[in-house]
Coordinates of C-alpha atoms in Angstrom, one line a residue:
Chain V
M1461 CA -152.8 -173.8 -87.1
Q1462 CA -153.5 -175.9 -84.3
K1463 CA -151.5 -173.1 -82.1
Y1464 CA -153.8 -170.4 -83.6
R1465 CA -157.1 -172.2 -82.9
D1466 CA -156.0 -173.0 -79.6
Q1467 CA -154.9 -169.4 -78.9
K1468 CA -158.6 -167.9 -80.4
M1469 CA -160.3 -170.9 -78.4
R1470 CA -158.5 -169.1 -75.2
R1471 CA -159.6 -165.9 -76.1
K1472 CA -163.2 -166.7 -76.7
H1473 CA -163.3 -168.7 -73.5
R1474 CA -161.7 -165.6 -71.7
L1475 CA -164.2 -163.1 -72.7
P1476 CA -167.1 -163.3 -70.1
E1477 CA -164.0 -163.5 -67.4
R1478 CA -162.6 -160.3 -68.4
L1479 CA -165.9 -158.6 -68.6
L1480 CA -166.6 -159.9 -65.2
T1481 CA -163.2 -158.8 -63.9
H1482 CA -163.6 -155.3 -65.0
L1483 CA -167.5 -155.3 -63.8
F1484 CA -166.0 -155.9 -60.5
L1485 CA -163.3 -153.5 -60.6
I1486 CA -165.6 -150.8 -61.8
A1487 CA -168.2 -151.4 -59.2
A1488 CA -165.1 -151.4 -56.4
S1489 CA -163.7 -148.0 -58.1
I1490 CA -167.2 -146.5 -57.9
A1491 CA -167.7 -147.6 -54.1
I1492 CA -163.9 -146.1 -53.2
G1493 CA -164.8 -142.9 -55.6
L1494 CA -168.6 -141.9 -54.3
P1495 CA -167.2 -139.9 -51.3
F1496 CA -165.2 -137.7 -53.8
F1497 CA -168.3 -137.5 -56.1
W1498 CA -170.5 -136.3 -53.1
M1499 CA -167.9 -134.0 -51.7
I1500 CA -168.2 -132.6 -55.2
T1501 CA -171.7 -132.6 -55.8
T1502 CA -172.7 -131.3 -52.2
A1503 CA -170.3 -128.6 -52.7
I1504 CA -172.3 -127.2 -55.7
K1505 CA -175.8 -127.6 -54.2
G1506 CA -178.4 -124.7 -53.0
P1507 CA -179.0 -124.7 -49.5
T1508 CA -182.3 -126.1 -50.1
E1509 CA -180.9 -129.1 -52.1
V1510 CA -178.6 -130.2 -49.3
N1511 CA -181.3 -130.8 -46.8
I1512 CA -183.4 -133.3 -48.5
F1513 CA -184.1 -137.0 -48.1
P1514 CA -183.5 -138.6 -50.6
P1515 CA -180.9 -136.6 -51.7
I1516 CA -180.4 -135.6 -54.9
W1517 CA -177.4 -136.9 -57.2
W1518 CA -177.0 -133.2 -59.1
P1519 CA -178.0 -129.9 -58.3
E1520 CA -180.4 -128.3 -60.3
V1521 CA -178.2 -125.1 -60.5
V1522 CA -174.6 -125.5 -60.1
R1523 CA -173.7 -123.0 -57.5
F1524 CA -170.1 -122.2 -57.9
D1525 CA -170.7 -119.3 -55.4
N1526 CA -170.3 -121.8 -52.8
F1527 CA -166.7 -121.8 -53.1
V1528 CA -166.6 -118.2 -52.8
T1529 CA -168.8 -118.0 -49.5
A1530 CA -166.4 -121.0 -48.1
W1531 CA -163.4 -119.5 -48.7
Q1532 CA -164.6 -116.3 -46.8
T1533 CA -165.7 -118.4 -44.1
A1534 CA -162.0 -118.5 -42.7
P1535 CA -158.4 -116.9 -43.8
F1536 CA -158.1 -119.8 -46.5
G1537 CA -155.6 -117.7 -48.6
R1538 CA -153.6 -117.4 -45.0
F1539 CA -153.9 -121.1 -44.3
Y1540 CA -152.4 -122.2 -48.0
I1541 CA -149.5 -119.8 -47.6
N1542 CA -148.8 -121.3 -44.0
S1543 CA -149.2 -124.7 -45.9
I1544 CA -146.9 -124.3 -48.8
I1545 CA -144.4 -122.8 -46.8
T1546 CA -144.1 -125.2 -44.4
S1547 CA -144.6 -128.3 -46.5
S1548 CA -142.1 -127.0 -49.4
A1549 CA -139.5 -126.2 -46.4
G1550 CA -139.8 -129.5 -44.7
V1551 CA -139.5 -131.3 -47.8
V1552 CA -136.4 -129.5 -48.7
L1553 CA -134.7 -129.7 -45.7
E1554 CA -135.7 -133.4 -44.7
V1555 CA -134.6 -134.5 -48.7
T1556 CA -131.3 -132.9 -48.3
I1557 CA -130.3 -134.4 -44.8
A1558 CA -131.6 -137.7 -45.9
A1559 CA -129.0 -137.1 -48.7
L1560 CA -126.2 -135.9 -46.6
S1561 CA -126.5 -139.1 -44.3
A1562 CA -127.1 -141.6 -47.0
Y1563 CA -123.9 -140.4 -48.7
A1564 CA -122.0 -140.7 -45.5
F1565 CA -123.4 -144.1 -45.0
A1566 CA -122.6 -145.1 -48.1
R1567 CA -119.2 -143.7 -49.5
I1568 CA -117.3 -142.6 -46.1
K1569 CA -115.6 -145.4 -44.6
I1570 CA -114.9 -145.1 -40.7
R1571 CA -115.1 -147.2 -37.6
F1572 CA -118.4 -147.7 -36.1
R1573 CA -120.0 -146.7 -39.1
E1574 CA -122.5 -149.8 -38.7
V1575 CA -123.3 -149.0 -35.2
L1576 CA -124.1 -145.7 -35.9
F1577 CA -126.4 -147.0 -38.7
M1578 CA -128.1 -149.2 -36.4
V1579 CA -128.7 -146.4 -34.0
M1580 CA -130.3 -144.2 -37.3
L1581 CA -132.8 -147.1 -38.1
A1582 CA -133.6 -147.8 -34.6
A1583 CA -135.4 -144.2 -34.7
M1584 CA -137.7 -145.5 -37.1
M1585 CA -139.3 -147.8 -34.3
I1586 CA -140.1 -144.8 -32.3
P1587 CA -143.2 -143.3 -33.1
G1588 CA -143.9 -139.3 -33.5
Q1589 CA -147.0 -139.6 -31.2
V1590 CA -145.0 -140.7 -28.4
A1591 CA -142.7 -137.7 -28.4
L1592 CA -145.5 -134.9 -28.5
I1593 CA -145.1 -134.1 -25.0
P1594 CA -141.3 -133.9 -25.0
N1595 CA -141.1 -131.8 -28.3
Y1596 CA -143.8 -129.5 -27.6
V1597 CA -141.7 -128.7 -24.2
V1598 CA -138.7 -128.2 -26.2
L1599 CA -140.5 -126.0 -28.6
K1600 CA -141.7 -123.9 -25.9
H1601 CA -138.4 -123.4 -24.6
L1602 CA -136.9 -122.4 -27.9
G1603 CA -139.9 -119.9 -28.3
W1604 CA -140.9 -122.0 -31.2
I1605 CA -144.8 -122.3 -30.6
N1606 CA -146.7 -120.4 -33.2
K1607 CA -143.7 -120.2 -35.7
Y1608 CA -142.8 -121.9 -38.9
Q1609 CA -139.9 -123.6 -38.0
G1610 CA -141.8 -124.9 -35.1
I1611 CA -144.0 -127.1 -37.5
V1612 CA -141.5 -128.1 -39.6
I1613 CA -138.1 -128.4 -37.9
P1614 CA -139.1 -131.3 -35.4
H1615 CA -140.4 -133.6 -38.7
V1616 CA -137.1 -133.2 -40.9
S1617 CA -135.2 -135.8 -39.6
S1618 CA -134.7 -138.5 -42.1
V1619 CA -134.5 -142.2 -41.2
F1620 CA -136.3 -144.2 -44.1
G1621 CA -135.3 -141.5 -46.9
A1622 CA -131.6 -141.8 -45.8
F1623 CA -131.9 -145.9 -45.9
L1624 CA -133.5 -145.3 -49.3
L1625 CA -130.8 -143.3 -50.8
R1626 CA -128.1 -145.2 -49.4
Q1627 CA -129.3 -148.1 -50.8
F1628 CA -129.1 -146.3 -53.9
F1629 CA -125.9 -144.6 -53.8
L1630 CA -124.3 -147.9 -52.9
S1631 CA -125.4 -149.0 -56.2
I1632 CA -123.6 -146.4 -58.2
P1633 CA -120.6 -147.9 -59.7
S1634 CA -117.5 -147.2 -57.9
S1635 CA -115.5 -146.5 -61.2
L1636 CA -118.1 -143.3 -61.3
Y1637 CA -116.6 -142.4 -57.6
D1638 CA -113.5 -142.9 -58.4
A1639 CA -113.3 -140.3 -61.3
A1640 CA -114.9 -137.9 -59.2
E1641 CA -112.2 -137.9 -56.9
L1642 CA -109.5 -137.9 -59.8
D1643 CA -111.5 -135.0 -60.9
G1644 CA -110.7 -133.4 -57.2
L1645 CA -114.1 -133.4 -56.6
G1646 CA -115.0 -133.6 -52.6
H1647 CA -117.4 -135.5 -50.7
L1648 CA -120.2 -132.5 -51.0
R1649 CA -119.7 -131.8 -54.8
T1650 CA -119.5 -135.7 -55.4
L1651 CA -122.7 -136.3 -53.8
F1652 CA -124.4 -133.0 -55.7
Y1653 CA -122.8 -133.2 -59.1
I1654 CA -122.9 -137.3 -59.4
C1655 CA -124.7 -139.0 -56.9
L1656 CA -128.3 -136.8 -56.5
P1657 CA -128.4 -136.4 -60.5
L1658 CA -128.1 -140.1 -60.9
A1659 CA -130.5 -140.9 -58.2
R1660 CA -133.3 -138.1 -59.6
P1661 CA -136.0 -140.5 -59.8
V1662 CA -135.7 -142.1 -56.1
V1663 CA -135.5 -138.3 -55.1
G1664 CA -138.5 -137.3 -57.2
T1665 CA -140.5 -140.0 -55.6
L1666 CA -139.4 -139.4 -51.9
T1667 CA -140.2 -135.4 -52.6
L1668 CA -143.5 -136.0 -53.7
Y1669 CA -144.2 -138.8 -51.2
L1670 CA -143.1 -136.3 -48.3
F1671 CA -144.9 -133.3 -49.8
I1672 CA -148.0 -134.9 -49.5
A1673 CA -147.2 -136.3 -46.2
K1674 CA -146.3 -132.9 -44.8
W1675 CA -149.6 -131.5 -46.2
N1676 CA -151.9 -133.8 -45.0
S1677 CA -150.2 -133.7 -41.7
Y1678 CA -152.9 -132.8 -38.8
L1679 CA -151.8 -133.6 -35.2
W1680 CA -148.4 -131.9 -35.1
P1681 CA -150.0 -128.5 -36.5
L1682 CA -152.6 -128.7 -34.3
I1683 CA -150.5 -128.7 -31.1
V1684 CA -148.2 -126.1 -32.1
T1685 CA -150.1 -123.6 -33.7
N1686 CA -153.0 -121.6 -31.3
T1687 CA -153.5 -118.6 -33.4
Q1688 CA -155.9 -118.7 -36.7
N1689 CA -153.1 -116.9 -38.9
M1690 CA -150.6 -119.7 -38.4
R1691 CA -152.8 -122.5 -39.3
T1692 CA -152.1 -125.1 -41.6
L1693 CA -155.1 -125.9 -44.2
P1694 CA -156.2 -129.1 -42.5
V1695 CA -156.1 -127.6 -39.0
G1696 CA -157.7 -124.2 -40.5
L1697 CA -160.2 -126.8 -42.1
S1698 CA -161.1 -128.6 -38.9
M1699 CA -161.7 -125.4 -37.2
V1700 CA -164.1 -124.1 -39.7
R1701 CA -165.9 -127.5 -39.0
Q1702 CA -166.5 -126.4 -35.4
A1703 CA -168.6 -123.7 -37.0
E1704 CA -170.4 -126.4 -38.7
Y1705 CA -173.9 -125.2 -38.0
A1706 CA -173.1 -121.3 -39.1
I1707 CA -172.2 -122.7 -42.5
G1708 CA -174.0 -125.4 -44.4
P1709 CA -172.7 -128.7 -45.6
E1710 CA -172.1 -127.3 -49.1
H1711 CA -169.9 -124.9 -47.6
L1712 CA -167.8 -127.3 -45.8
M1713 CA -167.5 -129.8 -48.7
A1714 CA -166.0 -126.8 -50.7
A1715 CA -163.7 -125.9 -47.9
A1716 CA -162.8 -129.5 -48.1
I1717 CA -162.2 -129.4 -51.6
F1718 CA -159.8 -126.4 -51.3
V1719 CA -157.7 -128.6 -49.1
I1720 CA -157.3 -132.1 -50.9
V1721 CA -157.2 -130.6 -54.7
P1722 CA -153.4 -129.8 -54.6
V1723 CA -152.7 -133.4 -53.0
L1724 CA -155.0 -135.0 -55.7
I1725 CA -153.5 -133.3 -58.9
V1726 CA -149.9 -134.3 -57.4
F1727 CA -151.0 -137.8 -56.9
F1728 CA -152.8 -138.5 -60.3
L1729 CA -149.7 -136.6 -62.1
A1730 CA -147.6 -138.6 -60.6
Q1731 CA -149.8 -141.8 -59.6
K1732 CA -147.5 -144.4 -61.1
Q1733 CA -144.3 -143.4 -59.6
L1734 CA -145.7 -142.9 -56.3
I1735 CA -147.8 -146.1 -56.0
E1736 CA -144.8 -148.3 -57.7
G1737 CA -142.4 -146.8 -55.2
I1738 CA -144.5 -147.6 -52.4
A1739 CA -145.1 -150.8 -54.1
S1740 CA -141.4 -151.9 -54.3
G1741 CA -141.2 -150.9 -50.4
A1742 CA -139.4 -147.9 -51.5
V1743 CA -141.3 -145.3 -49.2
K1744 CA -142.9 -146.1 -45.7
G1745 CA -146.4 -145.9 -45.5
Chain Q
M820 CA -139.0 -155.3 -43.2
K821 CA -135.5 -155.4 -41.8
P822 CA -133.4 -153.7 -44.3
S823 CA -129.8 -155.4 -44.5
V824 CA -126.9 -153.6 -43.6
K825 CA -124.6 -155.7 -45.7
N826 CA -122.2 -154.7 -48.8
T827 CA -120.9 -151.6 -47.0
G828 CA -117.6 -153.4 -46.7
K829 CA -116.8 -152.9 -50.1
A830 CA -117.9 -149.4 -50.2
N831 CA -114.5 -147.8 -50.1
N832 CA -111.8 -150.8 -50.8
R833 CA -109.2 -147.9 -51.5
D834 CA -108.5 -147.6 -47.9
K835 CA -108.0 -151.5 -47.8
D836 CA -105.6 -151.4 -50.7
V837 CA -103.8 -148.6 -48.8
S838 CA -103.3 -150.6 -45.4
Q839 CA -102.1 -153.7 -47.2
P840 CA -98.5 -153.2 -47.6
I841 CA -97.6 -152.8 -43.8
Q842 CA -95.6 -155.8 -43.7
T843 CA -92.2 -154.0 -44.7
A844 CA -91.5 -151.0 -42.9
T845 CA -89.8 -148.8 -45.3
P846 CA -89.9 -145.3 -45.2
Q847 CA -92.3 -145.2 -47.8
V848 CA -94.7 -147.2 -45.9
V849 CA -94.4 -145.1 -43.1
R850 CA -95.4 -142.0 -45.2
L851 CA -98.4 -144.2 -46.4
I852 CA -99.4 -145.1 -43.3
K853 CA -99.6 -141.3 -42.4
K854 CA -101.1 -140.5 -45.2
T855 CA -103.8 -143.1 -44.3
S856 CA -104.5 -141.8 -40.8
R857 CA -104.9 -138.6 -42.0
R858 CA -107.1 -139.7 -44.4
Q859 CA -108.9 -141.5 -41.8
R860 CA -109.2 -138.3 -39.8
R861 CA -110.4 -136.4 -42.8
N862 CA -113.0 -139.3 -43.3
I863 CA -114.3 -138.8 -39.4
I864 CA -114.5 -135.1 -39.8
A865 CA -116.7 -135.3 -43.2
F866 CA -118.6 -138.1 -41.8
S867 CA -119.5 -136.2 -38.7
A868 CA -120.3 -133.4 -40.7
F869 CA -122.6 -135.0 -43.0
I870 CA -124.8 -137.1 -40.5
A871 CA -124.6 -134.1 -37.9
P872 CA -128.1 -132.6 -39.0
N873 CA -129.9 -135.8 -38.8
F874 CA -128.5 -137.1 -35.4
I875 CA -128.6 -133.8 -34.0
L876 CA -132.6 -133.8 -34.9
L877 CA -133.3 -137.4 -34.1
S878 CA -131.4 -136.7 -30.8
I879 CA -133.3 -133.9 -29.7
F880 CA -137.1 -134.9 -31.1
T881 CA -136.9 -138.7 -31.4
F882 CA -134.7 -140.3 -28.8
W883 CA -134.4 -137.7 -25.9
P884 CA -138.1 -137.7 -26.0
I885 CA -138.2 -141.3 -24.9
F886 CA -136.1 -140.7 -21.7
Y887 CA -138.1 -137.6 -21.0
S888 CA -141.2 -139.0 -21.3
L889 CA -140.3 -141.9 -18.9
Y890 CA -139.0 -138.9 -16.7
L891 CA -142.1 -137.1 -16.8
S892 CA -144.1 -140.1 -16.1
F893 CA -143.0 -140.1 -12.4
F894 CA -144.3 -136.5 -11.8
K895 CA -147.6 -134.3 -11.5
W896 CA -147.1 -131.7 -14.0
N897 CA -149.6 -129.2 -15.8
M898 CA -147.0 -128.1 -18.3
I899 CA -147.0 -124.3 -17.4
S900 CA -146.3 -124.5 -13.8
P901 CA -142.4 -124.3 -12.7
I902 CA -143.1 -127.0 -10.2
K903 CA -143.0 -130.7 -11.1
K904 CA -144.2 -132.7 -8.1
F905 CA -142.4 -136.0 -7.8
I906 CA -145.6 -138.9 -7.0
G907 CA -143.7 -142.4 -8.0
I908 CA -145.7 -144.5 -9.8
Q909 CA -148.8 -143.2 -8.9
N910 CA -149.5 -142.2 -12.8
Y911 CA -149.1 -145.8 -13.7
S912 CA -151.4 -147.0 -10.8
S913 CA -154.2 -144.5 -11.6
L914 CA -154.1 -145.4 -15.1
M915 CA -154.4 -149.1 -14.5
Q916 CA -157.6 -148.1 -12.7
D917 CA -158.8 -145.6 -15.1
P918 CA -162.0 -147.5 -16.6
I919 CA -161.4 -144.8 -19.8
F920 CA -157.8 -146.1 -20.4
W921 CA -159.5 -149.8 -20.5
K922 CA -161.6 -148.6 -22.7
V923 CA -159.3 -146.9 -25.3
L924 CA -157.2 -150.3 -24.9
K925 CA -160.2 -152.1 -25.8
N926 CA -161.4 -149.6 -28.7
T927 CA -157.8 -149.6 -30.0
F928 CA -158.4 -153.9 -30.1
Y929 CA -161.5 -153.7 -32.1
L930 CA -160.3 -151.2 -34.2
A931 CA -157.3 -153.0 -35.4
A932 CA -159.2 -156.5 -35.3
G933 CA -162.0 -154.8 -37.2
T934 CA -160.2 -153.2 -40.0
V935 CA -157.7 -156.1 -40.3
F936 CA -159.6 -158.8 -41.5
I937 CA -162.3 -157.1 -43.6
K938 CA -159.4 -155.0 -45.3
L939 CA -157.1 -157.7 -46.0
A940 CA -159.6 -159.9 -47.6
I941 CA -161.2 -157.0 -49.8
A942 CA -157.7 -156.0 -50.6
L943 CA -156.5 -159.5 -51.5
M944 CA -159.4 -160.0 -53.8
L945 CA -159.1 -156.5 -55.6
A946 CA -155.4 -157.4 -56.0
L947 CA -156.0 -160.6 -57.4
L948 CA -158.6 -159.1 -60.0
L949 CA -155.9 -156.6 -61.0
N950 CA -153.1 -159.0 -61.1
R951 CA -153.2 -159.4 -64.9
R952 CA -152.4 -157.6 -68.3
M953 CA -155.7 -155.3 -68.8
R954 CA -156.9 -152.2 -70.1
G955 CA -157.4 -149.7 -67.5
R956 CA -155.1 -151.4 -64.9
N957 CA -153.4 -148.3 -63.8
L958 CA -156.5 -146.2 -63.6
Y959 CA -158.3 -148.8 -61.5
R960 CA -155.3 -149.0 -59.5
A961 CA -155.0 -145.1 -59.2
I962 CA -158.6 -144.7 -58.2
L963 CA -158.6 -147.6 -55.4
F964 CA -155.3 -146.3 -54.0
S965 CA -156.4 -142.4 -53.9
P966 CA -158.2 -142.3 -50.7
T967 CA -154.9 -143.2 -49.1
F968 CA -153.1 -139.7 -50.1
T969 CA -156.3 -137.6 -49.3
T970 CA -156.1 -135.4 -46.2
S971 CA -157.5 -137.3 -43.6
V972 CA -159.2 -134.2 -42.1
A973 CA -161.1 -133.7 -45.7
V974 CA -161.8 -137.6 -45.4
A975 CA -163.4 -137.6 -42.2
M976 CA -165.4 -134.4 -42.9
V977 CA -166.6 -136.0 -46.2
W978 CA -167.6 -139.2 -44.1
G979 CA -169.3 -137.6 -41.4
W980 CA -171.8 -136.1 -44.0
I981 CA -172.0 -139.0 -45.8
L982 CA -173.0 -140.8 -42.6
D983 CA -175.3 -138.0 -41.5
P984 CA -178.6 -139.9 -40.2
T985 CA -180.9 -137.5 -41.6
Y986 CA -180.0 -136.3 -44.9
G987 CA -176.8 -138.9 -45.3
L988 CA -176.2 -140.8 -48.7
F989 CA -175.4 -144.0 -46.7
R990 CA -178.9 -143.7 -45.3
V991 CA -179.8 -144.3 -49.3
F992 CA -178.2 -147.8 -49.2
I993 CA -178.9 -148.6 -45.8
N994 CA -183.0 -147.9 -46.5
S995 CA -182.7 -149.9 -50.0
I996 CA -181.9 -153.0 -48.0
G997 CA -184.7 -152.5 -45.8
L998 CA -183.2 -151.0 -42.8
R999 CA -183.4 -148.0 -40.7
S1000 CA -180.2 -145.9 -40.5
P1001 CA -178.5 -146.0 -37.1
N1002 CA -177.6 -142.4 -35.9
W1003 CA -174.1 -143.5 -36.8
L1004 CA -171.7 -140.9 -34.9
T1005 CA -173.8 -140.4 -32.2
D1006 CA -174.7 -144.0 -31.2
V1007 CA -172.5 -145.6 -28.6
H1008 CA -172.7 -148.7 -30.7
W1009 CA -172.3 -147.8 -34.4
A1010 CA -169.8 -144.9 -33.9
L1011 CA -166.9 -147.3 -33.9
P1012 CA -168.1 -149.5 -37.0
A1013 CA -168.5 -146.4 -38.5
V1014 CA -164.8 -145.4 -38.2
I1015 CA -164.0 -148.7 -39.2
I1016 CA -165.9 -148.6 -42.1
V1017 CA -163.9 -145.0 -43.0
I1018 CA -160.3 -146.4 -42.1
I1019 CA -160.9 -149.2 -44.4
W1020 CA -162.0 -147.1 -47.2
R1021 CA -158.7 -145.1 -46.8
S1022 CA -156.6 -147.7 -46.5
L1023 CA -157.5 -150.6 -48.7
G1024 CA -155.7 -149.2 -51.9
Y1025 CA -152.5 -149.2 -49.7
D1026 CA -153.0 -153.0 -49.0
M1027 CA -154.0 -153.8 -52.5
V1028 CA -150.9 -152.3 -53.9
F1029 CA -148.5 -154.4 -51.6
F1030 CA -150.5 -157.6 -52.1
L1031 CA -150.4 -156.9 -56.0
A1032 CA -146.6 -156.5 -55.6
G1033 CA -146.6 -159.7 -53.5
L1034 CA -148.3 -161.6 -56.3
Q1035 CA -145.9 -160.3 -58.8
S1036 CA -143.0 -161.4 -57.0
I1037 CA -144.6 -165.5 -57.2
P1038 CA -142.4 -167.1 -59.7
K1039 CA -144.6 -168.4 -62.3
D1040 CA -143.3 -172.1 -62.7
L1041 CA -144.9 -172.9 -59.5
Y1042 CA -148.3 -172.3 -60.8
D1043 CA -147.1 -174.3 -64.0
A1044 CA -146.0 -177.1 -61.8
A1045 CA -149.3 -177.2 -60.1
K1046 CA -151.1 -177.0 -63.1
V1047 CA -149.2 -180.3 -64.5
D1048 CA -150.3 -181.7 -61.5
G1049 CA -153.9 -181.1 -62.1
A1050 CA -154.6 -178.4 -59.5
S1051 CA -157.9 -176.7 -59.8
R1052 CA -158.2 -172.7 -59.7
L1053 CA -159.1 -172.6 -56.2
Q1054 CA -156.4 -175.0 -55.1
L1055 CA -153.7 -173.0 -57.0
F1056 CA -154.9 -170.2 -54.7
R1057 CA -155.1 -172.4 -51.6
Y1058 CA -151.9 -174.1 -52.1
V1059 CA -149.9 -171.5 -54.3
T1060 CA -150.9 -167.9 -54.3
F1061 CA -152.0 -167.8 -50.1
P1062 CA -148.7 -169.4 -48.8
M1063 CA -146.4 -167.5 -51.0
L1064 CA -148.0 -164.3 -50.2
S1065 CA -148.0 -165.2 -46.3
P1066 CA -145.1 -162.7 -45.7
T1067 CA -147.2 -159.6 -47.3
T1068 CA -150.2 -160.7 -45.3
F1069 CA -148.0 -160.8 -41.9
F1070 CA -146.6 -157.4 -42.7
L1071 CA -150.0 -155.7 -43.5
T1072 CA -151.4 -157.5 -40.4
I1073 CA -148.5 -155.7 -38.6
V1074 CA -148.9 -152.2 -40.1
S1075 CA -152.7 -152.5 -39.5
V1076 CA -152.4 -152.8 -35.8
I1077 CA -149.7 -150.4 -35.5
G1078 CA -151.9 -148.1 -37.5
A1079 CA -154.7 -148.5 -35.2
L1080 CA -152.6 -147.9 -32.0
K1081 CA -151.3 -144.7 -34.0
A1082 CA -154.9 -143.8 -35.2
F1083 CA -155.8 -140.0 -34.6
D1084 CA -157.1 -137.8 -37.3
I1085 CA -160.1 -139.4 -38.6
I1086 CA -161.3 -140.2 -35.0
A1087 CA -160.2 -136.5 -33.4
I1088 CA -162.7 -134.8 -36.5
M1089 CA -165.5 -137.5 -36.8
T1090 CA -166.2 -138.4 -33.2
D1091 CA -163.7 -136.7 -31.0
G1092 CA -163.5 -139.9 -29.3
G1093 CA -167.4 -140.0 -28.5
P1094 CA -170.1 -140.6 -27.8
L1095 CA -169.0 -141.5 -24.1
N1096 CA -165.5 -142.4 -25.4
S1097 CA -166.9 -145.3 -27.5
T1098 CA -164.6 -144.3 -30.3
N1099 CA -161.5 -142.9 -28.0
V1100 CA -158.1 -144.6 -28.9
F1101 CA -154.8 -144.3 -27.5
V1102 CA -153.4 -141.4 -29.3
L1103 CA -156.7 -139.5 -29.0
Y1104 CA -156.6 -140.0 -25.2
L1105 CA -153.1 -139.1 -24.9
Y1106 CA -153.7 -136.0 -26.5
Q1107 CA -156.8 -134.9 -24.4
N1108 CA -154.7 -135.6 -21.3
A1109 CA -152.1 -133.7 -22.4
F1110 CA -153.0 -130.7 -24.2
E1111 CA -156.8 -130.4 -23.4
W1112 CA -156.4 -130.9 -19.7
F1113 CA -152.7 -130.5 -19.2
K1114 CA -152.2 -133.8 -17.3
T1115 CA -148.7 -134.0 -18.6
G1116 CA -147.4 -136.6 -16.5
Y1117 CA -150.2 -138.6 -16.8
A1118 CA -150.3 -138.3 -20.5
S1119 CA -146.5 -139.2 -20.5
A1120 CA -147.2 -142.3 -18.9
I1121 CA -149.5 -143.4 -21.5
A1122 CA -147.1 -142.2 -24.3
L1123 CA -144.6 -144.6 -22.6
I1124 CA -147.2 -147.5 -22.5
L1125 CA -147.7 -146.5 -26.3
F1126 CA -144.0 -146.7 -27.4
V1127 CA -143.6 -150.2 -25.5
L1128 CA -146.8 -151.6 -27.2
I1129 CA -145.4 -150.7 -30.6
M1130 CA -141.8 -151.5 -29.7
G1131 CA -143.1 -154.9 -28.8
I1132 CA -145.2 -155.5 -31.9
T1133 CA -142.2 -154.4 -33.9
L1134 CA -139.9 -156.7 -32.0
I1135 CA -142.5 -159.6 -32.4
Q1136 CA -142.5 -158.9 -35.9
T1137 CA -139.0 -159.1 -36.9
R1138 CA -138.6 -162.3 -35.0
L1139 CA -141.8 -163.9 -36.2
S1140 CA -141.6 -163.1 -39.8
K1141 CA -138.7 -165.6 -40.3
R1142 CA -140.4 -168.3 -38.0
W1143 CA -144.2 -167.9 -39.2
V1144 CA -143.8 -166.6 -42.5
H1145 CA -143.3 -169.8 -44.6
Y1146 CA -143.3 -170.7 -48.6

């Protein structure tokens, strides 16, 4: 009885505090979400509703035709295709490369393995921005400027993914590996039939994370593409912006929405996995 | 975040078992040894094949560029001409006399300092609020985190529009507290603060998630013990939470500083370094020199300095995270 009263007291005591917490969090969410809202509401305004002050929060007539106009200001269909191809190919290659290295470092014992592992980890300290010029020179020699492989290949080597998957492969009980060997599975088949299916959650998080990162990447595609039909969405969008005065802010926001919609869909569908993956240090930011 | 490289030793104890009975050299053992070395050879081949794609790509696109950048930084070259002119350390000495380069260094420093403190403080506060069981916790977390994953180019454009000095949404708030809105992105004094606001907005959720993870790893008995000693809530934070979070705080500080050194997308779109280089930062200046003005050698020198700075910070981090971070 006494205990029950205590609990009830505590709950009563906590109610205002809980409300206050929610109030703060709602305020913070609005502050963070406001730019998204502003992007949407601008994108459906009419040309006269954009250029007034104080601005209006919601247009009188919702103008969806802004999206059509924005889509026509640049070859967005082509940008989409380019982005989908380069991001998907990049993710598939990088995950495969990561899995192969991870398996080697976890399961194949040779001399100097630790040294090689340290060499690989050292690559994590070298930022891609430092390598821009040499990479460009290499690509020019290969004739890969304005090619999909030029956008994709320099960024599919994997240190963190390999490290992450290796940790997971090490945690798989060795009896499973022994069973695989008894069944006559070689290394490659052990990796694809035993390790990867078990690592599905880790591989999934890694895949989504890499997809978003590649979809958003701007600097490298900007450097290696110089014709409009090879541009990815972020680069194409930034080029549209340079014609800002030809098209209104409502069209610009509509175009920005084209770019972020796929990313936001992926994020909100898998937000729990992605955030917790990052929080547990599973994915480097 | 120095990953441990332990526990690889037990990865393949089969090999060890085979190599144990070498003391007696019976024919059986000789056969075993032969088998072992054949297996070793097979392993070496398999290992090499497995790591080959990764190591070939890393060598070409990550390791070699460091040496090639160093090489290029001693030359005058426009990236197109077949002739590279050796000029010794002239690129470095002109960098040291380049007022824009010093401005870039200063801006990068301001960007790091301006983002770190405010961002970490707000992120920690939000993490403390979220660190309990409550309704809508995942939703709050997802909303606060969402800017991190949003395409930076789009983010920069939306913010450019919000900060518009005439029609921008921000002007509403500025006016409502009785101030006049500055010409954010075209004002030498306000462009960098504007960029800092956007970067804080974008990476707040990321830091918050790390603080949340840090908070959840603090053992509950520490709080219980402190409460028994009669600690107030403020004291609990001051003497338990904050010191226990020091590894996270330290890590996030380093990440933010390196982030400032690597900043490009948002600044390139919002201000392109302007006005008058008041928002020019390291990678942007590198990009301009390399790909707009084709001063390849000069840009390589900048790249190398960037590499040394980031390398230095990373090494300091791995060294100091053991000493500074205390429980």
